Amino acid sequence: MTSNLDTRAASTGDRRRSRAYLAEFVPGIAAYVLLLSAALLWGGFDGTSPGRFVWALLPVLPMIWIAVAVLRHLRRLDEYQRARTLSGLGAGFAVAMLASIALGILQSAGLELEGSGFWIYALGMATWGISAAVTSRR
């Protein structure tokens, strides 16, 4: 390497942006895990109470927080990092949409798939993460 600019190490600004993102993202994930656990434990999803729908939607609130944290993070990134991040998000979105269509058609054909929405979400998020890891290695 010929100068400090050629290093792969994160700059001070990169570390600051990462800390800001984690400070916004981690509380949202923690709230999601807590509310999802509470909903699964006390939501009474197998009952007939209308309150079960409130319990079912309760974990969506921290997901809104997480979406805002991701959008704020995108605005803080420089052009190169933003392009890499959006590339990963795009790959995750494409896989989630393909999974949504495939699972929807399979369900229309009579296949019983419990929790297919969670599978779609998991595939999209995993693809985003894998894509981010692959592009960061380049």
Short mmCIF file of C-alpha atoms in Angstrom, two decimals:
data_model
loop_
_atom_site.label_atom_id
_atom_site.label_comp_id
_atom_site.label_asym_id
_atom_site.label_seq_id
_atom_site.Cartn_x
_atom_site.Cartn_y
_atom_site.Cartn_z
CA MET A 1 0.00 0.00 0.00
CA THR A 2 1.30 3.40 -0.88
CA SER A 3 -0.71 5.58 1.50
CA ASN A 4 -3.15 5.52 4.37
CA LEU A 5 -5.97 5.91 1.85
CA ASP A 6 -5.29 2.41 0.52
CA THR A 7 -6.18 0.67 3.78
CA ARG A 8 -9.25 -1.55 4.13
CA ALA A 9 -9.73 -0.46 7.74
CA ALA A 10 -12.83 1.54 8.58
CA SER A 11 -12.30 5.27 8.81
CA THR A 12 -13.31 7.34 11.81
CA GLY A 13 -16.39 8.51 9.91
CA ASP A 14 -17.31 4.92 8.99
CA ARG A 15 -17.04 3.84 12.62
CA ARG A 16 -19.12 6.83 13.74
CA ARG A 17 -21.85 6.01 11.21
CA SER A 18 -21.82 2.35 12.26
CA ARG A 19 -22.15 3.27 15.93
CA ALA A 20 -25.03 5.63 15.17
CA TYR A 21 -26.77 2.92 13.15
CA LEU A 22 -26.33 0.31 15.87
CA ALA A 23 -27.54 2.77 18.53
CA GLU A 24 -30.80 3.09 16.56
CA PHE A 25 -31.08 -0.48 15.24
CA VAL A 26 -30.27 -2.61 18.31
CA PRO A 27 -33.04 -1.18 20.56
CA GLY A 28 -35.52 -1.84 17.76
CA ILE A 29 -34.40 -5.45 17.42
CA ALA A 30 -34.48 -5.91 21.19
CA ALA A 31 -38.02 -4.49 21.33
CA TYR A 32 -39.05 -6.74 18.43
CA VAL A 33 -37.73 -9.87 20.18
CA LEU A 34 -39.43 -8.90 23.43
CA LEU A 35 -42.78 -8.06 21.84
CA LEU A 36 -42.72 -11.12 19.59
CA SER A 37 -41.96 -13.34 22.58
CA ALA A 38 -44.75 -11.71 24.58
CA ALA A 39 -47.17 -12.10 21.69
CA LEU A 40 -46.31 -15.77 21.24
CA LEU A 41 -46.59 -16.45 24.98
CA TRP A 42 -49.67 -14.44 25.88
CA GLY A 43 -51.33 -13.59 22.56
CA GLY A 44 -53.80 -16.47 22.59
CA PHE A 45 -53.46 -16.97 18.85
CA ASP A 46 -55.37 -20.25 18.98
CA GLY A 47 -58.33 -18.64 20.75
CA THR A 48 -61.25 -16.59 19.49
CA SER A 49 -60.63 -13.30 21.28
CA PRO A 50 -60.38 -10.23 19.01
CA GLY A 51 -57.45 -9.14 21.19
CA ARG A 52 -55.30 -11.80 19.55
CA PHE A 53 -55.07 -9.56 16.47
CA VAL A 54 -53.65 -6.72 18.58
CA TRP A 55 -51.09 -9.14 20.02
CA ALA A 56 -50.26 -10.37 16.53
CA LEU A 57 -49.60 -6.84 15.25
CA LEU A 58 -47.71 -5.65 18.32
CA PRO A 59 -44.26 -6.80 17.02
CA VAL A 60 -44.80 -4.71 13.88
CA LEU A 61 -44.27 -1.49 15.87
CA PRO A 62 -40.55 -2.06 16.49
CA MET A 63 -40.17 -3.16 12.86
CA ILE A 64 -41.26 0.36 11.90
CA TRP A 65 -38.52 1.65 14.22
CA ILE A 66 -36.02 -0.65 12.48
CA ALA A 67 -37.12 0.50 9.01
CA VAL A 68 -36.61 4.12 10.06
CA ALA A 69 -33.16 3.22 11.45
CA VAL A 70 -32.18 1.61 8.12
CA LEU A 71 -33.43 4.63 6.14
CA ARG A 72 -31.55 7.03 8.43
CA HIS A 73 -28.43 4.90 8.02
CA LEU A 74 -28.75 5.01 4.22
CA ARG A 75 -28.85 8.82 4.35
CA ARG A 76 -25.68 8.91 6.44
CA LEU A 77 -23.66 6.69 4.10
CA ASP A 78 -21.35 7.98 1.40
CA GLU A 79 -22.10 7.18 -2.24
CA TYR A 80 -19.98 4.02 -2.40
CA GLN A 81 -21.37 2.53 0.80
CA ARG A 82 -24.90 3.50 -0.18
CA ALA A 83 -24.53 1.71 -3.53
CA ARG A 84 -23.25 -1.43 -1.80
CA THR A 85 -26.02 -1.35 0.79
CA LEU A 86 -28.74 -0.75 -1.78
CA SER A 87 -27.36 -3.58 -3.90
CA GLY A 88 -27.77 -5.94 -0.96
CA LEU A 89 -31.23 -4.61 -0.17
CA GLY A 90 -32.20 -5.05 -3.82
CA ALA A 91 -31.00 -8.65 -3.85
CA GLY A 92 -32.92 -9.36 -0.64
CA PHE A 93 -36.04 -7.72 -2.04
CA ALA A 94 -35.81 -9.74 -5.27
CA VAL A 95 -35.44 -13.04 -3.41
CA ALA A 96 -38.30 -12.15 -1.04
CA MET A 97 -40.57 -11.33 -3.99
CA LEU A 98 -39.65 -14.56 -5.79
CA ALA A 99 -40.28 -16.53 -2.60
CA SER A 100 -43.58 -14.72 -2.13
CA ILE A 101 -44.76 -15.64 -5.63
CA ALA A 102 -43.54 -19.24 -5.36
CA LEU A 103 -45.10 -19.81 -1.93
CA GLY A 104 -48.32 -18.08 -2.98
CA ILE A 105 -48.66 -20.33 -6.02
CA LEU A 106 -47.86 -23.43 -3.95
CA GLN A 107 -50.52 -22.43 -1.43
CA SER A 108 -53.00 -21.83 -4.24
CA ALA A 109 -52.25 -25.36 -5.44
CA GLY A 110 -53.19 -26.68 -2.00
CA LEU A 111 -49.87 -26.95 -0.19
CA GLU A 112 -50.31 -26.05 3.48
CA LEU A 113 -47.41 -23.83 4.56
CA GLU A 114 -47.56 -22.65 8.14
CA GLY A 115 -45.73 -19.36 8.67
CA SER A 116 -44.86 -18.74 5.03
CA GLY A 117 -44.57 -15.00 5.69
CA PHE A 118 -41.74 -15.69 8.12
CA TRP A 119 -39.96 -17.80 5.48
CA ILE A 120 -40.26 -14.98 2.96
CA TYR A 121 -38.89 -12.50 5.50
CA ALA A 122 -36.05 -14.83 6.49
CA LEU A 123 -35.04 -15.46 2.87
CA GLY A 124 -35.01 -11.74 2.07
CA MET A 125 -33.00 -10.84 5.17
CA ALA A 126 -30.54 -13.71 4.68
CA THR A 127 -29.99 -12.69 1.06
CA TRP A 128 -29.41 -9.09 2.14
CA GLY A 129 -26.84 -10.23 4.69
CA ILE A 130 -25.07 -12.61 2.33
CA SER A 131 -25.02 -10.03 -0.45
CA ALA A 132 -23.59 -7.43 1.93
CA ALA A 133 -20.87 -9.86 3.02
CA VAL A 134 -19.98 -10.76 -0.57
CA THR A 135 -19.83 -7.16 -1.76
CA SER A 136 -17.75 -6.09 1.22
CA ARG A 137 -15.11 -8.69 0.30
CA ARG A 138 -14.60 -7.14 -3.14
#
